[in-house]
XYZ file of C-alpha atoms in Angstrom:
138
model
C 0.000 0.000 0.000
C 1.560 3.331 -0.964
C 1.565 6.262 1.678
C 1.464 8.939 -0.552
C 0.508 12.539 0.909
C -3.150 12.212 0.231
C -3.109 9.087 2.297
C -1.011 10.532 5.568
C -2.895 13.705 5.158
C -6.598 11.327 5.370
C -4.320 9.551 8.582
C -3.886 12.629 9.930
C -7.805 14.080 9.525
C -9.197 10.551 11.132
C -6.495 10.930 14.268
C -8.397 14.732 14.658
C -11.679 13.730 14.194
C -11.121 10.857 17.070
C -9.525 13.575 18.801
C -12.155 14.866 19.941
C -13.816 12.282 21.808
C -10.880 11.880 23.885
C -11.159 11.379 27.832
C -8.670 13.614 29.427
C -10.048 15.133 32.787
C -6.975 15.135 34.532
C -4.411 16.623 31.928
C -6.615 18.113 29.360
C -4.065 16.884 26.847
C -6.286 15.341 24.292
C -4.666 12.804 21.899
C -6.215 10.857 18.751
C -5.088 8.331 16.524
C -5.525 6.532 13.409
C -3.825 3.381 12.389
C -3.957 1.986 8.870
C -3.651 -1.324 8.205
C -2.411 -3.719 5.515
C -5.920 -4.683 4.985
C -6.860 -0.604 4.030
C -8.602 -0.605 7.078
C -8.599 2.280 9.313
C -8.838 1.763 13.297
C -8.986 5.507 15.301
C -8.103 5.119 18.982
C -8.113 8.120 21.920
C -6.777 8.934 25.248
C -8.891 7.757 28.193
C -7.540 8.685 31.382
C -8.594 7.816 35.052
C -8.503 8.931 38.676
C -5.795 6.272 38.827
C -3.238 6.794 36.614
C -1.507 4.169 36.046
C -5.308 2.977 34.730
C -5.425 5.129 31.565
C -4.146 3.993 27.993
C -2.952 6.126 25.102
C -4.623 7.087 21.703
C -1.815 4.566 19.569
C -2.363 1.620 21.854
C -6.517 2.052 21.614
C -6.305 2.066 17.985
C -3.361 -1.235 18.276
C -5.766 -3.121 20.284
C -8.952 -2.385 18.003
C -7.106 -3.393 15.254
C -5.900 -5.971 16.676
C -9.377 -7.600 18.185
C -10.595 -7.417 15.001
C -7.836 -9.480 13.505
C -4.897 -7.272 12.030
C -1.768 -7.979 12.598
C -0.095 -6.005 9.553
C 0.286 -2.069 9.806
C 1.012 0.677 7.577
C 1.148 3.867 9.071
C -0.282 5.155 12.393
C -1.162 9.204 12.569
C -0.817 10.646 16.224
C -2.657 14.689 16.097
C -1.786 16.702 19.743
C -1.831 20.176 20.491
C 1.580 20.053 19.714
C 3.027 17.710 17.448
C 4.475 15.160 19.841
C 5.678 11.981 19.139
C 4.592 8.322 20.811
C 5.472 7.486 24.520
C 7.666 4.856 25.067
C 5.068 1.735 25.968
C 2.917 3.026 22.435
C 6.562 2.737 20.410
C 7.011 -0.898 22.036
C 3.139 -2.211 21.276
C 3.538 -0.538 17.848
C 6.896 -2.237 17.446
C 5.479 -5.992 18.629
C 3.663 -5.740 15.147
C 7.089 -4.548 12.880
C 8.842 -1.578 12.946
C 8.820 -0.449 9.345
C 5.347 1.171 10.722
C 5.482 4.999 9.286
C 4.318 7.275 12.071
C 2.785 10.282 11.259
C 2.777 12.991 13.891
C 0.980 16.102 13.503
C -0.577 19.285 15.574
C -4.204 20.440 16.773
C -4.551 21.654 12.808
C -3.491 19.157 11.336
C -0.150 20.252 10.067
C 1.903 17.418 10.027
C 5.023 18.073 11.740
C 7.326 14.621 10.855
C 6.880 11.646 9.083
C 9.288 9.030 10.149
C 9.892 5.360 10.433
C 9.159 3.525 14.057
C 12.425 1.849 13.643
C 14.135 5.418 14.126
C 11.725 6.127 16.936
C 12.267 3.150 18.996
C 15.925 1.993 17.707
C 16.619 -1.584 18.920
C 13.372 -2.491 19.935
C 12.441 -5.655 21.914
C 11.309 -8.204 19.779
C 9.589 -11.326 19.725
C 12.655 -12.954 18.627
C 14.849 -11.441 21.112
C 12.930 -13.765 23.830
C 14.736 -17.573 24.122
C 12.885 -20.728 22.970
C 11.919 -23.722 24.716
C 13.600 -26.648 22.794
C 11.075 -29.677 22.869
């Protein structure tokens, strides 16, 4: 599938439209996503916070886990829109990475300006993979 600019700049308008139904009481930092898959399908995902911190997921792993429950395994690109252009945390570069790192990420602002395009193997360089773990010899 070919991520041309129409096709990040689509990315990017689905990760704003999610945007707004994002759950963020406690840090009124609302995030949205949209992660295209191998398939062509599109999965959005938001931030939902809670009283307990620790308790509250991110827009890129929403959108992972909704693609993922619906049976994707393959992904293409995943848009991220903040107020400010920033990139995934940490724990959303690792889930992203579980699924192949040649993911494009597309992060852009609160208008939809994309800010960088880049590859999640130069976001999360030497990831932890699946074949990093030992296996059991029967």
């Amino acid at each position: 599938m070919t991520l041309d600019d129409n096709t990040q700049q689509q990315l990017v308008e689905s990760a704003m439209h999610a945007r707004q139904w994002a759950y963020a009481p406690y840090s009124h930092y609302s995030v949205g996503a949209a992660l295209l898959t191998a398939s062509g399908k599109v999965y959005e995902g938001i931030n939902v916070e809670n009283a307990a911190y620790p308790s509250g997921v991110c827009a890129e792993r929403v959108a992972v886990y909704k693609a993922v429950s619906e049976g994707e395994r393959e992904f293409v690109a995943i848009a991220v829109v903040t107020e400010n252009a920033v990139a995934p945390c940490g724990f959303c570069r690792q889930v992203l990475a579980e699924f192949g790192v040649d993911t494009t990420v597309i992060i852009a602002n609160g208008e939809g300006q994309i800010a960088c395009v880049i590859s999640l193997k130069d976001l999360l360089p030497g990831a932890f993979r699946s074949e990093d773990l030992p296996r059991a010899t029967p």
